[in-house]
PDB file of C-alpha atoms in Angstrom:
ATOM      1  CA  MET A   1      87.533  68.959 193.918  1.00  0.00           C
ATOM      2  CA  HIS A   2      86.260  68.937 190.259  1.00  0.00           C
ATOM      3  CA  LYS A   3      83.697  66.453 189.411  1.00  0.00           C
ATOM      4  CA  PRO A   4      84.391  64.766 186.152  1.00  0.00           C
ATOM      5  CA  GLN A   5      82.188  65.828 183.243  1.00  0.00           C
ATOM      6  CA  PRO A   6      80.059  62.941 181.683  1.00  0.00           C
ATOM      7  CA  ALA A   7      81.249  61.724 178.249  1.00  0.00           C
ATOM      8  CA  ILE A   8      79.259  62.850 175.242  1.00  0.00           C
ATOM      9  CA  SER A   9      77.988  60.160 173.091  1.00  0.00           C
ATOM     10  CA  THR A  10      78.183  60.750 169.317  1.00  0.00           C
ATOM     11  CA  TYR A  11      76.072  58.702 167.055  1.00  0.00           C
ATOM     12  CA  ALA A  12      76.285  57.986 163.338  1.00  0.00           C
ATOM     13  CA  PHE A  13      73.144  57.719 161.531  1.00  0.00           C
ATOM     14  CA  GLY A  14      71.854  54.257 160.512  1.00  0.00           C
ATOM     15  CA  MET A  15      75.006  52.374 161.518  1.00  0.00           C
ATOM     16  CA  GLN A  16      73.550  50.648 164.670  1.00  0.00           C
ATOM     17  CA  HIS A  17      71.373  48.109 163.026  1.00  0.00           C
ATOM     18  CA  LEU A  18      72.122  47.644 159.373  1.00  0.00           C
ATOM     19  CA  SER A  19      70.685  44.073 159.434  1.00  0.00           C
ATOM     20  CA  SER A  20      67.295  45.495 160.056  1.00  0.00           C
ATOM     21  CA  ILE A  21      67.247  47.617 156.820  1.00  0.00           C
ATOM     22  CA  GLU A  22      64.456  46.386 154.506  1.00  0.00           C
ATOM     23  CA  GLN A  23      65.911  45.347 151.171  1.00  0.00           C
ATOM     24  CA  ILE A  24      64.367  47.003 148.060  1.00  0.00           C
ATOM     25  CA  PRO A  25      63.830  44.463 145.252  1.00  0.00           C
ATOM     26  CA  ASN A  26      66.034  45.032 142.308  1.00  0.00           C
ATOM     27  CA  GLN A  27      64.303  47.085 139.782  1.00  0.00           C
ATOM     28  CA  PRO A  28      64.998  47.169 136.152  1.00  0.00           C
ATOM     29  CA  HIS A  29      66.609  50.602 135.335  1.00  0.00           C
ATOM     30  CA  LEU A  30      67.808  50.255 131.721  1.00  0.00           C
ATOM     31  CA  HIS A  31      65.550  53.253 130.677  1.00  0.00           C
ATOM     32  CA  ARG A  32      66.048  55.803 133.428  1.00  0.00           C
ATOM     33  CA  LYS A  33      67.460  59.281 133.266  1.00  0.00           C
ATOM     34  CA  SER A  34      70.114  60.851 135.435  1.00  0.00           C
ATOM     35  CA  LEU A  35      69.432  62.265 138.930  1.00  0.00           C
ATOM     36  CA  LEU A  36      71.187  64.802 141.053  1.00  0.00           C
ATOM     37  CA  ILE A  37      70.264  64.520 144.785  1.00  0.00           C
ATOM     38  CA  ALA A  38      70.621  67.910 146.251  1.00  0.00           C
ATOM     39  CA  ASP A  39      71.580  68.353 149.944  1.00  0.00           C
ATOM     40  CA  ALA A  40      68.584  68.220 152.133  1.00  0.00           C
ATOM     41  CA  ALA A  41      67.328  71.468 153.770  1.00  0.00           C
ATOM     42  CA  ALA A  42      66.096  71.597 157.328  1.00  0.00           C
ATOM     43  CA  PRO A  43      64.354  74.153 159.588  1.00  0.00           C
ATOM     44  CA  ILE A  44      66.532  76.190 161.788  1.00  0.00           C
ATOM     45  CA  TRP A  45      65.817  74.084 164.937  1.00  0.00           C
ATOM     46  CA  LEU A  46      67.104  70.831 163.125  1.00  0.00           C
ATOM     47  CA  ASP A  47      70.223  72.470 161.749  1.00  0.00           C
ATOM     48  CA  ASN A  48      72.598  71.249 164.368  1.00  0.00           C
ATOM     49  CA  THR A  49      73.801  67.998 165.744  1.00  0.00           C
ATOM     50  CA  ALA A  50      71.516  67.732 168.836  1.00  0.00           C
ATOM     51  CA  ILE A  51      69.166  64.861 169.373  1.00  0.00           C
ATOM     52  CA  HIS A  52      65.694  66.593 169.857  1.00  0.00           C
ATOM     53  CA  TYR A  53      62.865  65.394 172.017  1.00  0.00           C
ATOM     54  CA  ARG A  54      59.537  66.761 173.231  1.00  0.00           C
ATOM     55  CA  LEU A  55      57.472  65.835 176.367  1.00  0.00           C
ATOM     56  CA  ILE A  56      54.057  65.362 174.943  1.00  0.00           C
ATOM     57  CA  TYR A  57      52.518  64.677 178.220  1.00  0.00           C
ATOM     58  CA  HIS A  58      53.997  67.816 179.825  1.00  0.00           C
ATOM     59  CA  ASN A  59      54.418  70.584 177.158  1.00  0.00           C
ATOM     60  CA  PRO A  60      54.119  69.350 173.522  1.00  0.00           C
ATOM     61  CA  ALA A  61      55.157  72.656 172.060  1.00  0.00           C
ATOM     62  CA  GLN A  62      58.538  72.824 173.770  1.00  0.00           C
ATOM     63  CA  SER A  63      61.600  71.163 172.291  1.00  0.00           C
ATOM     64  CA  TYR A  64      64.668  69.845 174.240  1.00  0.00           C
ATOM     65  CA  ALA A  65      67.958  68.444 173.320  1.00  0.00           C
ATOM     66  CA  TYR A  66      69.981  65.519 175.115  1.00  0.00           C
ATOM     67  CA  ALA A  67      72.928  67.261 176.998  1.00  0.00           C
ATOM     68  CA  ASN A  68      75.345  64.394 176.493  1.00  0.00           C
ATOM     69  CA  SER A  69      74.250  62.909 173.194  1.00  0.00           C
ATOM     70  CA  ARG A  70      74.864  64.196 169.741  1.00  0.00           C
ATOM     71  CA  TRP A  71      74.645  63.193 165.956  1.00  0.00           C
ATOM     72  CA  ILE A  72      77.987  63.002 164.313  1.00  0.00           C
ATOM     73  CA  ALA A  73      76.598  65.549 161.613  1.00  0.00           C
ATOM     74  CA  THR A  74      73.181  67.289 161.288  1.00  0.00           C
ATOM     75  CA  PRO A  75      70.252  65.017 160.648  1.00  0.00           C
ATOM     76  CA  ALA A  76      69.752  66.566 157.124  1.00  0.00           C
ATOM     77  CA  THR A  77      73.285  65.756 156.286  1.00  0.00           C
ATOM     78  CA  LEU A  78      73.015  62.223 157.569  1.00  0.00           C
ATOM     79  CA  LEU A  79      69.713  61.684 155.799  1.00  0.00           C
ATOM     80  CA  THR A  80      71.065  63.170 152.529  1.00  0.00           C
ATOM     81  CA  GLN A  81      73.994  60.649 152.665  1.00  0.00           C
ATOM     82  CA  GLN A  82      71.813  57.804 153.467  1.00  0.00           C
ATOM     83  CA  ILE A  83      69.389  58.668 150.582  1.00  0.00           C
ATOM     84  CA  ARG A  84      72.367  59.092 148.041  1.00  0.00           C
ATOM     85  CA  ASN A  85      73.893  55.619 149.179  1.00  0.00           C
ATOM     86  CA  ARG A  86      70.501  53.814 148.906  1.00  0.00           C
ATOM     87  CA  ILE A  87      69.694  55.402 145.462  1.00  0.00           C
ATOM     88  CA  ILE A  88      73.373  54.733 144.214  1.00  0.00           C
ATOM     89  CA  THR A  89      73.129  51.070 145.490  1.00  0.00           C
ATOM     90  CA  ASN A  90      69.773  50.461 143.766  1.00  0.00           C
ATOM     91  CA  THR A  91      70.018  52.575 140.673  1.00  0.00           C
ATOM     92  CA  PRO A  92      73.745  53.192 139.939  1.00  0.00           C
ATOM     93  CA  GLU A  93      73.602  54.275 136.408  1.00  0.00           C
ATOM     94  CA  GLN A  94      71.215  57.200 136.971  1.00  0.00           C
ATOM     95  CA  VAL A  95      72.798  59.001 140.047  1.00  0.00           C
ATOM     96  CA  ILE A  96      75.052  61.909 139.446  1.00  0.00           C
ATOM     97  CA  ARG A  97      77.079  62.828 142.659  1.00  0.00           C
ATOM     98  CA  ASP A  98      78.330  66.151 141.447  1.00  0.00           C
ATOM     99  CA  SER A  99      76.655  68.599 139.130  1.00  0.00           C
ATOM    100  CA  GLY A 100      80.016  70.238 138.168  1.00  0.00           C
ATOM    101  CA  ILE A 101      80.958  66.950 136.403  1.00  0.00           C
ATOM    102  CA  VAL A 102      77.832  66.432 134.232  1.00  0.00           C
ATOM    103  CA  LYS A 103      74.384  68.025 133.970  1.00  0.00           C
ATOM    104  CA  ALA A 104      71.647  65.796 135.330  1.00  0.00           C
ATOM    105  CA  ASP A 105      68.181  65.298 133.738  1.00  0.00           C
ATOM    106  CA  TYR A 106      66.402  65.652 137.114  1.00  0.00           C
ATOM    107  CA  THR A 107      67.265  67.000 140.660  1.00  0.00           C
ATOM    108  CA  LEU A 108      65.813  65.550 143.762  1.00  0.00           C
ATOM    109  CA  HIS A 109      65.202  68.263 146.365  1.00  0.00           C
ATOM    110  CA  ILE A 110      64.683  67.085 150.056  1.00  0.00           C
ATOM    111  CA  GLU A 111      63.236  69.143 152.964  1.00  0.00           C
ATOM    112  CA  LEU A 112      63.555  67.609 156.339  1.00  0.00           C
ATOM    113  CA  ASN A 113      60.406  68.632 158.311  1.00  0.00           C
ATOM    114  CA  GLU A 114      60.501  66.400 161.536  1.00  0.00           C
ATOM    115  CA  PHE A 115      63.309  64.300 163.050  1.00  0.00           C
ATOM    116  CA  ILE A 116      62.316  64.040 166.725  1.00  0.00           C
ATOM    117  CA  GLN A 117      61.531  61.640 169.695  1.00  0.00           C
ATOM    118  CA  LEU A 118      58.180  62.275 171.369  1.00  0.00           C
ATOM    119  CA  PHE A 119      57.631  61.134 174.974  1.00  0.00           C
ATOM    120  CA  ASP A 120      53.895  60.128 175.529  1.00  0.00           C
ATOM    121  CA  THR A 121      54.822  59.288 179.181  1.00  0.00           C
ATOM    122  CA  THR A 122      57.982  59.423 181.187  1.00  0.00           C
ATOM    123  CA  ASP A 123      58.902  55.850 180.037  1.00  0.00           C
ATOM    124  CA  SER A 124      57.257  55.512 176.668  1.00  0.00           C
ATOM    125  CA  SER A 125      58.346  57.404 173.556  1.00  0.00           C
ATOM    126  CA  HIS A 126      58.201  57.197 169.781  1.00  0.00           C
ATOM    127  CA  VAL A 127      59.899  58.990 166.913  1.00  0.00           C
ATOM    128  CA  VAL A 128      58.724  60.998 163.888  1.00  0.00           C
ATOM    129  CA  VAL A 129      60.556  61.376 160.673  1.00  0.00           C
ATOM    130  CA  SER A 130      59.049  63.410 157.988  1.00  0.00           C
ATOM    131  CA  ILE A 131      60.290  64.767 154.598  1.00  0.00           C
ATOM    132  CA  ARG A 132      59.012  66.318 151.505  1.00  0.00           C
ATOM    133  CA  VAL A 133      60.695  65.585 148.174  1.00  0.00           C
ATOM    134  CA  SER A 134      60.374  67.485 144.845  1.00  0.00           C
ATOM    135  CA  LEU A 135      61.450  66.099 141.554  1.00  0.00           C
ATOM    136  CA  ILE A 136      62.575  68.928 139.317  1.00  0.00           C
ATOM    137  CA  GLU A 137      63.148  68.564 135.621  1.00  0.00           C
ATOM    138  CA  GLN A 138      66.420  70.366 134.927  1.00  0.00           C
ATOM    139  CA  ASN A 139      65.645  71.486 131.180  1.00  0.00           C
ATOM    140  CA  SER A 140      62.466  73.187 132.068  1.00  0.00           C
ATOM    141  CA  ARG A 141      63.090  73.770 135.640  1.00  0.00           C
ATOM    142  CA  LYS A 142      59.447  72.704 136.479  1.00  0.00           C
ATOM    143  CA  LEU A 143      58.250  70.641 139.101  1.00  0.00           C
ATOM    144  CA  PHE A 144      57.738  67.266 137.813  1.00  0.00           C
ATOM    145  CA  ALA A 145      56.624  65.370 140.954  1.00  0.00           C
ATOM    146  CA  GLN A 146      56.321  66.061 144.661  1.00  0.00           C
ATOM    147  CA  LYS A 147      55.514  63.779 147.642  1.00  0.00           C
ATOM    148  CA  ASP A 148      55.587  63.916 151.409  1.00  0.00           C
ATOM    149  CA  PHE A 149      56.923  60.944 153.283  1.00  0.00           C
ATOM    150  CA  SER A 150      56.276  60.450 157.060  1.00  0.00           C
ATOM    151  CA  THR A 151      56.890  57.559 159.367  1.00  0.00           C
ATOM    152  CA  THR A 152      56.678  56.880 163.187  1.00  0.00           C
ATOM    153  CA  GLU A 153      58.285  54.105 165.272  1.00  0.00           C
ATOM    154  CA  ASN A 154      58.430  53.189 168.945  1.00  0.00           C
ATOM    155  CA  THR A 155      61.615  53.552 170.776  1.00  0.00           C
ATOM    156  CA  PRO A 156      63.155  50.328 172.302  1.00  0.00           C
ATOM    157  CA  SER A 157      64.110  52.767 175.304  1.00  0.00           C
ATOM    158  CA  ALA A 158      63.054  56.105 176.565  1.00  0.00           C
ATOM    159  CA  ASP A 159      66.464  57.719 176.270  1.00  0.00           C
ATOM    160  CA  ALA A 160      68.859  59.061 173.610  1.00  0.00           C
ATOM    161  CA  ALA A 161      70.089  55.548 172.555  1.00  0.00           C
ATOM    162  CA  GLY A 162      66.525  54.559 171.996  1.00  0.00           C
ATOM    163  CA  ALA A 163      65.900  57.794 169.967  1.00  0.00           C
ATOM    164  CA  VAL A 164      69.040  56.963 167.758  1.00  0.00           C
ATOM    165  CA  PHE A 165      67.862  53.384 167.085  1.00  0.00           C
ATOM    166  CA  ALA A 166      64.219  54.257 166.315  1.00  0.00           C
ATOM    167  CA  LEU A 167      65.193  57.448 164.257  1.00  0.00           C
ATOM    168  CA  SER A 168      67.621  55.350 162.298  1.00  0.00           C
ATOM    169  CA  SER A 169      65.165  52.587 161.603  1.00  0.00           C
ATOM    170  CA  ALA A 170      62.190  54.880 160.720  1.00  0.00           C
ATOM    171  CA  SER A 171      64.586  56.778 158.387  1.00  0.00           C
ATOM    172  CA  ASN A 172      65.447  53.559 156.517  1.00  0.00           C
ATOM    173  CA  LYS A 173      61.976  52.609 156.097  1.00  0.00           C
ATOM    174  CA  LEU A 174      61.213  56.126 154.817  1.00  0.00           C
ATOM    175  CA  ILE A 175      64.075  55.932 152.339  1.00  0.00           C
ATOM    176  CA  ASN A 176      63.014  52.749 150.954  1.00  0.00           C
ATOM    177  CA  GLU A 177      59.656  54.295 150.231  1.00  0.00           C
ATOM    178  CA  LEU A 178      61.406  57.289 148.666  1.00  0.00           C
ATOM    179  CA  VAL A 179      63.440  54.964 146.342  1.00  0.00           C
ATOM    180  CA  ASN A 180      60.398  52.944 145.453  1.00  0.00           C
ATOM    181  CA  TRP A 181      58.610  56.194 144.525  1.00  0.00           C
ATOM    182  CA  LEU A 182      61.458  57.422 142.492  1.00  0.00           C
ATOM    183  CA  THR A 183      61.433  54.176 140.479  1.00  0.00           C
ATOM    184  CA  VAL A 184      57.933  54.859 139.592  1.00  0.00           C
ATOM    185  CA  GLU A 185      58.146  58.607 138.942  1.00  0.00           C
ATOM    186  CA  LEU A 186      61.234  59.017 136.881  1.00  0.00           C
ATOM    187  CA  PRO A 187      60.075  58.801 133.258  1.00  0.00           C
ATOM    188  CA  PRO A 188      61.530  56.470 130.729  1.00  0.00           C
ATOM    189  CA  ALA A 189      64.554  58.028 128.790  1.00  0.00           C
TER     190      ALA A 189
END
C-alpha cells in the first residue's frame, strides 16, 4: 500500500501580507533620469526555488532546504519583480522595463547575497535578506553609486510558512530603503 506523498506548498513572494508594506512618501520626480532595472544576480546556492534555512545552534555552515515548500520562482527573480513594481509605482516616469525599446540613462544592477532563515534554537528563528546594488551611468559605463542593504526579521513561526512571511516582510522593508536611496542618488536631469 502506497503512502500518499505530502503536498508541496508553493509560495509567491510578498503576497501574504500586502497590508504590512510600508508606504514610501510620494517624492517629486519631475527632474529624474531614466532607469533600467537589470535582473538580480544570485549565488549558485540561491539560484533555485528552494526555501533555505540553517541551524545556527547545530552547524551554522550547513544549509538545508524545506522538502515540501518552494518559491514560485527563484528568490532573485521574485525580488527583481518586487523592486521593479515598487520603483514603477513610486517613480513611473523614470523606469524603463525593456532596454530594447529605449536606452536608459542609468542601469540598476542587483546582487542578492543572503535570503535565508536562521534557527537560533529549535523553535526560534529569524531571516536575513541582503543585497548589493550598483547604479551604472550608461553613457560612460562608470559606477555612479553603490550600496549594500541588509535586514533581519524574526519569524512568526519556526517553519517554512514563518520563513516566507518574514522573508517577504524583510524584503519589503529593504526595497523601501532602496527606493529612498535611489530617490537621493539619481541626479537631476
